[in-house]
Amino acid sequence: MKKIVFFFIGLFVLLAVVSLALTLVGKRIPLGEKIALIKVEGIILSSKETVKELKKYREDPSIKAIVLSVDSPGGSVVPSQEIYEEVKKTSATKKVVVSMGAVAASGGYYISAPATKIMANAATVTGSIGAYMETVNISALMDKIGITREVVKSAKYKDMGSLYHGLGPDERAMFQGLLNDIHSQFVEAVASGRKMPLEKAEALADGRIFTGRQALRAGLVDKIGTLQDAIKETATLVGIKGQPNVVTKKDDFSVTELFSNKLVSDLFVKVFPLYKFNYLMTN
């Protein structure tokens, strides 16, 4: 009886050691022909998870290339720029192929621009290159219900953009200057990522949207195809023969992701716009 118990204990220890060894080896030695799939869905309000995934797969020698599946109307400026920078950094060392879903516009296009190759469906809605800002003015409502706002401030423009008063000419000019600079950064990113003349990128950056087919003609995407087509294209680019092993992050539920994407984030932006710069397709 004791021999049987010791046998199973020994077997368990052996399996644990082998499992640990394989895990450690797998992190250092390329095993298999893997392509990573990263999904960016919904409004872009946070870059944390996407940047984390890009960095992880970029540094993993077993990952041959990355497919970035984008189904987003855009979002806030800074998170979009952070993802853009990480895609740009990654595509310098590994092939990154973007697969556009139903919509990949504004910030959704911004993060796609530096990829090795961009593929879209024929009816994908993309483009919307530009930035906007909006604020709410509830001063008339406050007057109607008899509420007076008292403000103490250290500088003339400290409360500019407040929802309790409208924009004066000088405030509007300041915000326009900020938006113009943010817009020019977007245009430069498109020109650099797509390797097109700045003048051509500027001509396309008037906020208009394109179908995937129109975007192909304009030079904003490289090819028409589905997500599966993008995976096959990526495999071909890195010399993988046959069906590649596609790895992706598990879609675990988290409160952060709930508010970063999907329906709730959509609702939040619509109901509480305040003032905030966006690469977001408006409707």
PDB file of C-alpha atoms in Angstrom:
ATOM      1  CA  MET A   1       0.000   0.000   0.000  1.00  0.00           C
ATOM      2  CA  LYS A   2       2.819   2.395   0.934  1.00  0.00           C
ATOM      3  CA  LYS A   3       4.586   1.613  -2.339  1.00  0.00           C
ATOM      4  CA  ILE A   4       1.455   2.593  -4.302  1.00  0.00           C
ATOM      5  CA  VAL A   5       1.106   5.864  -2.359  1.00  0.00           C
ATOM      6  CA  PHE A   6       4.802   6.714  -2.931  1.00  0.00           C
ATOM      7  CA  PHE A   7       4.433   5.798  -6.594  1.00  0.00           C
ATOM      8  CA  PHE A   8       1.568   8.263  -7.112  1.00  0.00           C
ATOM      9  CA  ILE A   9       3.353  10.978  -5.108  1.00  0.00           C
ATOM     10  CA  GLY A  10       6.454  10.491  -7.229  1.00  0.00           C
ATOM     11  CA  LEU A  11       4.373  10.581 -10.425  1.00  0.00           C
ATOM     12  CA  PHE A  12       2.675  13.796  -9.327  1.00  0.00           C
ATOM     13  CA  VAL A  13       6.010  15.459  -8.529  1.00  0.00           C
ATOM     14  CA  LEU A  14       7.432  14.343 -11.890  1.00  0.00           C
ATOM     15  CA  LEU A  15       4.452  15.767 -13.794  1.00  0.00           C
ATOM     16  CA  ALA A  16       4.734  19.043 -11.871  1.00  0.00           C
ATOM     17  CA  VAL A  17       8.444  19.332 -12.694  1.00  0.00           C
ATOM     18  CA  VAL A  18       7.872  18.535 -16.379  1.00  0.00           C
ATOM     19  CA  SER A  19       5.011  21.038 -16.553  1.00  0.00           C
ATOM     20  CA  LEU A  20       7.136  23.762 -14.972  1.00  0.00           C
ATOM     21  CA  ALA A  21      10.043  22.994 -17.289  1.00  0.00           C
ATOM     22  CA  LEU A  22       7.835  23.195 -20.373  1.00  0.00           C
ATOM     23  CA  THR A  23       6.390  26.506 -19.200  1.00  0.00           C
ATOM     24  CA  LEU A  24       9.840  28.010 -18.653  1.00  0.00           C
ATOM     25  CA  VAL A  25      11.160  26.658 -21.948  1.00  0.00           C
ATOM     26  CA  GLY A  26       8.068  27.850 -23.815  1.00  0.00           C
ATOM     27  CA  LYS A  27       8.737  31.412 -22.706  1.00  0.00           C
ATOM     28  CA  ARG A  28      12.237  31.379 -24.129  1.00  0.00           C
ATOM     29  CA  ILE A  29      12.111  29.086 -27.140  1.00  0.00           C
ATOM     30  CA  PRO A  30       9.676  29.509 -30.044  1.00  0.00           C
ATOM     31  CA  LEU A  31       7.251  26.597 -29.983  1.00  0.00           C
ATOM     32  CA  GLY A  32       4.905  26.179 -32.909  1.00  0.00           C
ATOM     33  CA  GLU A  33       3.800  28.721 -35.506  1.00  0.00           C
ATOM     34  CA  LYS A  34       1.709  31.175 -33.517  1.00  0.00           C
ATOM     35  CA  ILE A  35      -0.160  34.328 -34.472  1.00  0.00           C
ATOM     36  CA  ALA A  36      -1.634  36.515 -31.730  1.00  0.00           C
ATOM     37  CA  LEU A  37      -5.089  38.034 -32.118  1.00  0.00           C
ATOM     38  CA  ILE A  38      -5.793  41.264 -30.221  1.00  0.00           C
ATOM     39  CA  LYS A  39      -9.300  42.733 -30.199  1.00  0.00           C
ATOM     40  CA  VAL A  40     -10.122  46.420 -29.829  1.00  0.00           C
ATOM     41  CA  GLU A  41     -13.885  46.782 -29.528  1.00  0.00           C
ATOM     42  CA  GLY A  42     -16.152  49.652 -28.522  1.00  0.00           C
ATOM     43  CA  ILE A  43     -15.227  53.212 -27.602  1.00  0.00           C
ATOM     44  CA  ILE A  44     -11.563  53.689 -26.737  1.00  0.00           C
ATOM     45  CA  LEU A  45     -11.482  55.177 -23.247  1.00  0.00           C
ATOM     46  CA  SER A  46      -8.492  53.226 -21.928  1.00  0.00           C
ATOM     47  CA  SER A  47      -5.318  51.937 -23.563  1.00  0.00           C
ATOM     48  CA  LYS A  48      -4.071  49.801 -20.673  1.00  0.00           C
ATOM     49  CA  GLU A  49      -5.185  46.320 -21.775  1.00  0.00           C
ATOM     50  CA  THR A  50      -4.380  46.750 -25.469  1.00  0.00           C
ATOM     51  CA  VAL A  51      -0.917  48.174 -24.757  1.00  0.00           C
ATOM     52  CA  LYS A  52      -0.282  45.336 -22.299  1.00  0.00           C
ATOM     53  CA  GLU A  53      -1.220  42.712 -24.904  1.00  0.00           C
ATOM     54  CA  LEU A  54       0.881  44.320 -27.645  1.00  0.00           C
ATOM     55  CA  LYS A  55       3.927  44.464 -25.389  1.00  0.00           C
ATOM     56  CA  LYS A  56       3.432  40.875 -24.235  1.00  0.00           C
ATOM     57  CA  TYR A  57       3.169  39.437 -27.746  1.00  0.00           C
ATOM     58  CA  ARG A  58       5.945  41.645 -29.103  1.00  0.00           C
ATOM     59  CA  GLU A  59       8.358  40.233 -26.536  1.00  0.00           C
ATOM     60  CA  ASP A  60       7.181  36.617 -26.913  1.00  0.00           C
ATOM     61  CA  PRO A  61       9.520  34.787 -29.364  1.00  0.00           C
ATOM     62  CA  SER A  62       6.888  32.117 -30.045  1.00  0.00           C
ATOM     63  CA  ILE A  63       4.545  34.747 -31.562  1.00  0.00           C
ATOM     64  CA  LYS A  64       5.417  35.249 -35.210  1.00  0.00           C
ATOM     65  CA  ALA A  65       3.006  38.101 -35.948  1.00  0.00           C
ATOM     66  CA  ILE A  66      -0.047  39.932 -34.613  1.00  0.00           C
ATOM     67  CA  VAL A  67      -3.533  40.476 -36.017  1.00  0.00           C
ATOM     68  CA  LEU A  68      -5.234  43.536 -34.546  1.00  0.00           C
ATOM     69  CA  SER A  69      -9.006  43.221 -34.922  1.00  0.00           C
ATOM     70  CA  VAL A  70     -10.519  46.725 -34.732  1.00  0.00           C
ATOM     71  CA  ASP A  71     -14.247  47.305 -34.333  1.00  0.00           C
ATOM     72  CA  SER A  72     -14.393  50.775 -32.834  1.00  0.00           C
ATOM     73  CA  PRO A  73     -15.785  54.226 -33.709  1.00  0.00           C
ATOM     74  CA  GLY A  74     -12.825  55.799 -31.895  1.00  0.00           C
ATOM     75  CA  GLY A  75     -12.682  57.461 -28.514  1.00  0.00           C
ATOM     76  CA  SER A  76     -10.530  59.711 -26.365  1.00  0.00           C
ATOM     77  CA  VAL A  77      -7.404  61.255 -27.842  1.00  0.00           C
ATOM     78  CA  VAL A  78      -4.703  60.150 -25.381  1.00  0.00           C
ATOM     79  CA  PRO A  79      -5.649  56.425 -25.147  1.00  0.00           C
ATOM     80  CA  SER A  80      -5.855  56.303 -28.953  1.00  0.00           C
ATOM     81  CA  GLN A  81      -2.405  57.890 -29.229  1.00  0.00           C
ATOM     82  CA  GLU A  82      -0.963  55.473 -26.671  1.00  0.00           C
ATOM     83  CA  ILE A  83      -2.247  52.461 -28.610  1.00  0.00           C
ATOM     84  CA  TYR A  84      -1.000  54.032 -31.863  1.00  0.00           C
ATOM     85  CA  GLU A  85       2.510  54.387 -30.423  1.00  0.00           C
ATOM     86  CA  GLU A  86       2.510  50.762 -29.228  1.00  0.00           C
ATOM     87  CA  VAL A  87       1.302  49.476 -32.620  1.00  0.00           C
ATOM     88  CA  LYS A  88       4.013  51.559 -34.304  1.00  0.00           C
ATOM     89  CA  LYS A  89       6.685  50.193 -31.946  1.00  0.00           C
ATOM     90  CA  THR A  90       5.460  46.626 -32.457  1.00  0.00           C
ATOM     91  CA  SER A  91       5.255  46.806 -36.247  1.00  0.00           C
ATOM     92  CA  ALA A  92       8.933  47.833 -36.296  1.00  0.00           C
ATOM     93  CA  THR A  93       9.900  44.353 -35.045  1.00  0.00           C
ATOM     94  CA  LYS A  94       6.939  42.116 -35.932  1.00  0.00           C
ATOM     95  CA  LYS A  95       4.288  42.101 -38.630  1.00  0.00           C
ATOM     96  CA  VAL A  96       1.041  43.679 -37.429  1.00  0.00           C
ATOM     97  CA  VAL A  97      -2.002  43.239 -39.669  1.00  0.00           C
ATOM     98  CA  VAL A  98      -5.193  45.157 -38.887  1.00  0.00           C
ATOM     99  CA  SER A  99      -8.545  43.555 -39.625  1.00  0.00           C
ATOM    100  CA  MET A 100     -11.339  46.139 -39.630  1.00  0.00           C
ATOM    101  CA  GLY A 101     -14.800  45.017 -38.547  1.00  0.00           C
ATOM    102  CA  ALA A 102     -18.101  46.874 -38.920  1.00  0.00           C
ATOM    103  CA  VAL A 103     -16.503  50.199 -38.002  1.00  0.00           C
ATOM    104  CA  ALA A 104     -12.897  51.348 -37.578  1.00  0.00           C
ATOM    105  CA  ALA A 105     -13.219  55.095 -37.722  1.00  0.00           C
ATOM    106  CA  SER A 106     -11.573  58.144 -36.163  1.00  0.00           C
ATOM    107  CA  GLY A 107      -9.517  56.783 -33.221  1.00  0.00           C
ATOM    108  CA  GLY A 108     -10.229  53.294 -34.589  1.00  0.00           C
ATOM    109  CA  TYR A 109      -8.436  54.328 -37.767  1.00  0.00           C
ATOM    110  CA  TYR A 110      -5.726  56.227 -35.860  1.00  0.00           C
ATOM    111  CA  ILE A 111      -4.578  53.068 -34.040  1.00  0.00           C
ATOM    112  CA  SER A 112      -4.634  51.138 -37.339  1.00  0.00           C
ATOM    113  CA  ALA A 113      -2.502  53.569 -39.346  1.00  0.00           C
ATOM    114  CA  PRO A 114       0.987  52.327 -38.342  1.00  0.00           C
ATOM    115  CA  ALA A 115       0.250  48.631 -38.966  1.00  0.00           C
ATOM    116  CA  THR A 116       2.218  46.616 -41.528  1.00  0.00           C
ATOM    117  CA  LYS A 117      -0.980  46.041 -43.512  1.00  0.00           C
ATOM    118  CA  ILE A 118      -4.628  47.094 -43.119  1.00  0.00           C
ATOM    119  CA  MET A 119      -7.517  44.927 -44.313  1.00  0.00           C
ATOM    120  CA  ALA A 120     -11.167  45.955 -44.267  1.00  0.00           C
ATOM    121  CA  ASN A 121     -14.456  44.427 -45.253  1.00  0.00           C
ATOM    122  CA  ALA A 122     -16.029  46.009 -48.332  1.00  0.00           C
ATOM    123  CA  ALA A 123     -18.725  47.662 -46.200  1.00  0.00           C
ATOM    124  CA  THR A 124     -16.559  48.583 -43.182  1.00  0.00           C
ATOM    125  CA  VAL A 125     -17.125  52.178 -42.088  1.00  0.00           C
ATOM    126  CA  THR A 126     -13.742  53.830 -41.673  1.00  0.00           C
ATOM    127  CA  GLY A 127     -12.002  57.183 -42.032  1.00  0.00           C
ATOM    128  CA  SER A 128     -13.563  60.028 -40.015  1.00  0.00           C
ATOM    129  CA  ILE A 129     -10.063  61.462 -39.663  1.00  0.00           C
ATOM    130  CA  GLY A 130     -10.283  64.421 -37.330  1.00  0.00           C
ATOM    131  CA  ALA A 131     -10.965  65.495 -33.767  1.00  0.00           C
ATOM    132  CA  TYR A 132     -13.769  67.276 -32.000  1.00  0.00           C
ATOM    133  CA  MET A 133     -14.704  68.712 -28.639  1.00  0.00           C
ATOM    134  CA  GLU A 134     -18.111  69.319 -27.167  1.00  0.00           C
ATOM    135  CA  THR A 135     -19.441  70.869 -24.006  1.00  0.00           C
ATOM    136  CA  VAL A 136     -22.898  71.391 -22.538  1.00  0.00           C
ATOM    137  CA  ASN A 137     -24.240  74.848 -21.704  1.00  0.00           C
ATOM    138  CA  ILE A 138     -26.971  74.677 -19.047  1.00  0.00           C
ATOM    139  CA  SER A 139     -26.935  78.379 -18.096  1.00  0.00           C
ATOM    140  CA  ALA A 140     -30.435  78.981 -19.534  1.00  0.00           C
ATOM    141  CA  LEU A 141     -31.810  76.099 -17.473  1.00  0.00           C
ATOM    142  CA  MET A 142     -30.097  77.432 -14.331  1.00  0.00           C
ATOM    143  CA  ASP A 143     -31.675  80.862 -14.918  1.00  0.00           C
ATOM    144  CA  LYS A 144     -35.080  79.296 -15.432  1.00  0.00           C
ATOM    145  CA  ILE A 145     -35.031  77.410 -12.142  1.00  0.00           C
ATOM    146  CA  GLY A 146     -33.466  80.303 -10.248  1.00  0.00           C
ATOM    147  CA  ILE A 147     -30.050  78.851  -9.436  1.00  0.00           C
ATOM    148  CA  THR A 148     -27.136  81.274  -9.405  1.00  0.00           C
ATOM    149  CA  ARG A 149     -23.551  80.055  -9.688  1.00  0.00           C
ATOM    150  CA  GLU A 150     -20.834  81.767  -7.701  1.00  0.00           C
ATOM    151  CA  VAL A 151     -17.259  81.289  -8.873  1.00  0.00           C
ATOM    152  CA  VAL A 152     -13.947  82.194  -7.278  1.00  0.00           C
ATOM    153  CA  LYS A 153     -10.986  81.559  -9.582  1.00  0.00           C
ATOM    154  CA  SER A 154      -7.283  82.307  -9.683  1.00  0.00           C
ATOM    155  CA  ALA A 155      -7.080  83.062 -13.400  1.00  0.00           C
ATOM    156  CA  LYS A 156      -9.354  84.426 -16.111  1.00  0.00           C
ATOM    157  CA  TYR A 157      -9.668  81.216 -18.118  1.00  0.00           C
ATOM    158  CA  LYS A 158      -9.542  78.714 -15.243  1.00  0.00           C
ATOM    159  CA  ASP A 159     -13.182  77.650 -15.741  1.00  0.00           C
ATOM    160  CA  MET A 160     -13.313  77.900 -19.525  1.00  0.00           C
ATOM    161  CA  GLY A 161     -15.478  75.217 -21.061  1.00  0.00           C
ATOM    162  CA  SER A 162     -17.612  74.973 -17.931  1.00  0.00           C
ATOM    163  CA  LEU A 163     -21.124  73.667 -18.554  1.00  0.00           C
ATOM    164  CA  TYR A 164     -22.484  76.642 -16.542  1.00  0.00           C
ATOM    165  CA  HIS A 165     -21.671  79.218 -19.214  1.00  0.00           C
ATOM    166  CA  GLY A 166     -21.165  79.360 -22.947  1.00  0.00           C
ATOM    167  CA  LEU A 167     -17.894  79.826 -24.821  1.00  0.00           C
ATOM    168  CA  GLY A 168     -16.771  83.406 -25.372  1.00  0.00           C
ATOM    169  CA  PRO A 169     -14.919  84.328 -28.586  1.00  0.00           C
ATOM    170  CA  ASP A 170     -11.486  84.136 -26.932  1.00  0.00           C
ATOM    171  CA  GLU A 171     -12.270  80.782 -25.272  1.00  0.00           C
ATOM    172  CA  ARG A 172     -13.562  79.378 -28.548  1.00  0.00           C
ATOM    173  CA  ALA A 173     -10.390  80.512 -30.304  1.00  0.00           C
ATOM    174  CA  MET A 174      -8.226  78.781 -27.666  1.00  0.00           C
ATOM    175  CA  PHE A 175     -10.131  75.513 -27.970  1.00  0.00           C
ATOM    176  CA  GLN A 176      -9.965  75.754 -31.762  1.00  0.00           C
ATOM    177  CA  GLY A 177      -6.193  76.166 -31.555  1.00  0.00           C
ATOM    178  CA  LEU A 178      -5.915  73.060 -29.361  1.00  0.00           C
ATOM    179  CA  LEU A 179      -8.106  71.059 -31.734  1.00  0.00           C
ATOM    180  CA  ASN A 180      -6.145  72.200 -34.771  1.00  0.00           C
ATOM    181  CA  ASP A 181      -2.934  70.940 -33.168  1.00  0.00           C
ATOM    182  CA  ILE A 182      -4.525  67.603 -32.207  1.00  0.00           C
ATOM    183  CA  HIS A 183      -5.922  67.302 -35.745  1.00  0.00           C
ATOM    184  CA  SER A 184      -2.502  67.929 -37.282  1.00  0.00           C
ATOM    185  CA  GLN A 185      -1.021  65.164 -35.098  1.00  0.00           C
ATOM    186  CA  PHE A 186      -3.667  62.777 -36.472  1.00  0.00           C
ATOM    187  CA  VAL A 187      -2.931  63.787 -40.068  1.00  0.00           C
ATOM    188  CA  GLU A 188       0.816  63.340 -39.549  1.00  0.00           C
ATOM    189  CA  ALA A 189       0.204  59.889 -38.046  1.00  0.00           C
ATOM    190  CA  VAL A 190      -1.861  58.849 -41.092  1.00  0.00           C
ATOM    191  CA  ALA A 191       0.713  60.210 -43.550  1.00  0.00           C
ATOM    192  CA  SER A 192       3.552  58.446 -41.705  1.00  0.00           C
ATOM    193  CA  GLY A 193       1.723  55.145 -41.214  1.00  0.00           C
ATOM    194  CA  ARG A 194       0.372  54.950 -44.737  1.00  0.00           C
ATOM    195  CA  LYS A 195       3.551  56.348 -46.299  1.00  0.00           C
ATOM    196  CA  MET A 196       1.586  58.937 -48.223  1.00  0.00           C
ATOM    197  CA  PRO A 197       2.328  62.620 -48.881  1.00  0.00           C
ATOM    198  CA  LEU A 198       1.126  64.916 -46.102  1.00  0.00           C
ATOM    199  CA  GLU A 199      -0.954  66.882 -48.617  1.00  0.00           C
ATOM    200  CA  LYS A 200      -2.883  63.739 -49.583  1.00  0.00           C
ATOM    201  CA  ALA A 201      -3.519  62.845 -45.945  1.00  0.00           C
ATOM    202  CA  GLU A 202      -4.750  66.392 -45.284  1.00  0.00           C
ATOM    203  CA  ALA A 203      -7.159  66.155 -48.222  1.00  0.00           C
ATOM    204  CA  LEU A 204      -8.676  62.970 -46.743  1.00  0.00           C
ATOM    205  CA  ALA A 205      -8.812  64.384 -43.202  1.00  0.00           C
ATOM    206  CA  ASP A 206     -11.997  66.434 -43.366  1.00  0.00           C
ATOM    207  CA  GLY A 207     -13.995  64.092 -41.123  1.00  0.00           C
ATOM    208  CA  ARG A 208     -15.660  62.183 -43.958  1.00  0.00           C
ATOM    209  CA  ILE A 209     -16.276  58.462 -43.658  1.00  0.00           C
ATOM    210  CA  PHE A 210     -15.470  55.786 -46.243  1.00  0.00           C
ATOM    211  CA  THR A 211     -16.603  52.259 -46.936  1.00  0.00           C
ATOM    212  CA  GLY A 212     -13.810  49.709 -46.977  1.00  0.00           C
ATOM    213  CA  ARG A 213     -13.902  49.693 -50.757  1.00  0.00           C
ATOM    214  CA  GLN A 214     -13.692  53.495 -50.960  1.00  0.00           C
ATOM    215  CA  ALA A 215     -10.862  53.475 -48.393  1.00  0.00           C
ATOM    216  CA  LEU A 216      -8.939  51.018 -50.586  1.00  0.00           C
ATOM    217  CA  ARG A 217      -9.181  53.399 -53.535  1.00  0.00           C
ATOM    218  CA  ALA A 218      -8.088  56.296 -51.308  1.00  0.00           C
ATOM    219  CA  GLY A 219      -5.049  54.392 -50.040  1.00  0.00           C
ATOM    220  CA  LEU A 220      -6.251  54.198 -46.451  1.00  0.00           C
ATOM    221  CA  VAL A 221      -6.357  50.378 -46.474  1.00  0.00           C
ATOM    222  CA  ASP A 222      -4.380  47.769 -48.400  1.00  0.00           C
ATOM    223  CA  LYS A 223      -6.840  44.995 -49.118  1.00  0.00           C
ATOM    224  CA  ILE A 224     -10.457  43.876 -48.821  1.00  0.00           C
ATOM    225  CA  GLY A 225     -11.026  40.807 -46.674  1.00  0.00           C
ATOM    226  CA  THR A 226     -12.507  39.278 -43.547  1.00  0.00           C
ATOM    227  CA  LEU A 227     -10.812  38.513 -40.224  1.00  0.00           C
ATOM    228  CA  GLN A 228     -10.030  34.987 -41.452  1.00  0.00           C
ATOM    229  CA  ASP A 229      -8.527  36.455 -44.607  1.00  0.00           C
ATOM    230  CA  ALA A 230      -6.379  38.733 -42.436  1.00  0.00           C
ATOM    231  CA  ILE A 231      -5.145  35.749 -40.412  1.00  0.00           C
ATOM    232  CA  LYS A 232      -4.220  33.886 -43.614  1.00  0.00           C
ATOM    233  CA  GLU A 233      -2.540  37.004 -45.008  1.00  0.00           C
ATOM    234  CA  THR A 234      -0.526  37.377 -41.808  1.00  0.00           C
ATOM    235  CA  ALA A 235       0.554  33.738 -41.914  1.00  0.00           C
ATOM    236  CA  THR A 236       1.746  34.195 -45.500  1.00  0.00           C
ATOM    237  CA  LEU A 237       3.668  37.367 -44.564  1.00  0.00           C
ATOM    238  CA  VAL A 238       5.730  35.502 -41.955  1.00  0.00           C
ATOM    239  CA  GLY A 239       6.085  32.256 -43.897  1.00  0.00           C
ATOM    240  CA  ILE A 240       3.731  30.049 -41.875  1.00  0.00           C
ATOM    241  CA  LYS A 241       2.564  27.111 -43.950  1.00  0.00           C
ATOM    242  CA  GLY A 242      -0.844  25.606 -43.298  1.00  0.00           C
ATOM    243  CA  GLN A 243      -3.244  26.723 -40.595  1.00  0.00           C
ATOM    244  CA  PRO A 244      -1.542  28.942 -37.997  1.00  0.00           C
ATOM    245  CA  ASN A 245      -2.091  28.527 -34.277  1.00  0.00           C
ATOM    246  CA  VAL A 246      -4.049  31.655 -33.250  1.00  0.00           C
ATOM    247  CA  VAL A 247      -3.738  32.689 -29.611  1.00  0.00           C
ATOM    248  CA  THR A 248      -5.841  35.358 -27.933  1.00  0.00           C
ATOM    249  CA  LYS A 249      -6.602  36.656 -24.479  1.00  0.00           C
ATOM    250  CA  LYS A 250      -9.533  35.120 -22.642  1.00  0.00           C
ATOM    251  CA  ASP A 251     -12.485  37.473 -22.425  1.00  0.00           C
ATOM    252  CA  ASP A 252     -12.659  37.560 -18.643  1.00  0.00           C
ATOM    253  CA  PHE A 253     -15.213  39.938 -17.124  1.00  0.00           C
ATOM    254  CA  SER A 254     -13.817  43.036 -15.453  1.00  0.00           C
ATOM    255  CA  VAL A 255     -15.449  46.264 -14.296  1.00  0.00           C
ATOM    256  CA  THR A 256     -12.666  48.278 -15.980  1.00  0.00           C
ATOM    257  CA  GLU A 257     -13.347  46.732 -19.362  1.00  0.00           C
ATOM    258  CA  LEU A 258     -17.068  47.186 -18.910  1.00  0.00           C
ATOM    259  CA  PHE A 259     -16.595  50.925 -18.593  1.00  0.00           C
ATOM    260  CA  SER A 260     -13.792  51.095 -21.171  1.00  0.00           C
ATOM    261  CA  ASN A 261     -15.783  49.522 -23.991  1.00  0.00           C
ATOM    262  CA  LYS A 262     -19.147  48.276 -25.126  1.00  0.00           C
ATOM    263  CA  LEU A 263     -22.571  49.719 -24.328  1.00  0.00           C
ATOM    264  CA  VAL A 264     -21.954  51.450 -21.000  1.00  0.00           C
ATOM    265  CA  SER A 265     -19.035  53.496 -22.317  1.00  0.00           C
ATOM    266  CA  ASP A 266     -21.170  54.531 -25.291  1.00  0.00           C
ATOM    267  CA  LEU A 267     -23.891  55.722 -22.961  1.00  0.00           C
ATOM    268  CA  PHE A 268     -21.418  57.506 -20.671  1.00  0.00           C
ATOM    269  CA  VAL A 269     -19.926  59.560 -23.502  1.00  0.00           C
ATOM    270  CA  LYS A 270     -23.343  60.523 -24.846  1.00  0.00           C
ATOM    271  CA  VAL A 271     -24.884  61.491 -21.516  1.00  0.00           C
ATOM    272  CA  PHE A 272     -21.844  63.132 -19.882  1.00  0.00           C
ATOM    273  CA  PRO A 273     -19.847  64.759 -22.718  1.00  0.00           C
ATOM    274  CA  LEU A 274     -18.535  67.793 -20.767  1.00  0.00           C
ATOM    275  CA  TYR A 275     -15.413  68.996 -22.542  1.00  0.00           C
ATOM    276  CA  LYS A 276     -13.028  66.458 -23.758  1.00  0.00           C
ATOM    277  CA  PHE A 277     -11.082  65.988 -26.960  1.00  0.00           C
ATOM    278  CA  ASN A 278     -12.124  62.969 -28.998  1.00  0.00           C
ATOM    279  CA  TYR A 279     -11.088  60.956 -31.998  1.00  0.00           C
ATOM    280  CA  LEU A 280     -14.640  59.669 -32.204  1.00  0.00           C
ATOM    281  CA  MET A 281     -17.019  59.261 -35.106  1.00  0.00           C
ATOM    282  CA  THR A 282     -20.128  61.287 -34.261  1.00  0.00           C
ATOM    283  CA  ASN A 283     -23.686  60.644 -35.363  1.00  0.00           C
TER     284      ASN A 283
END
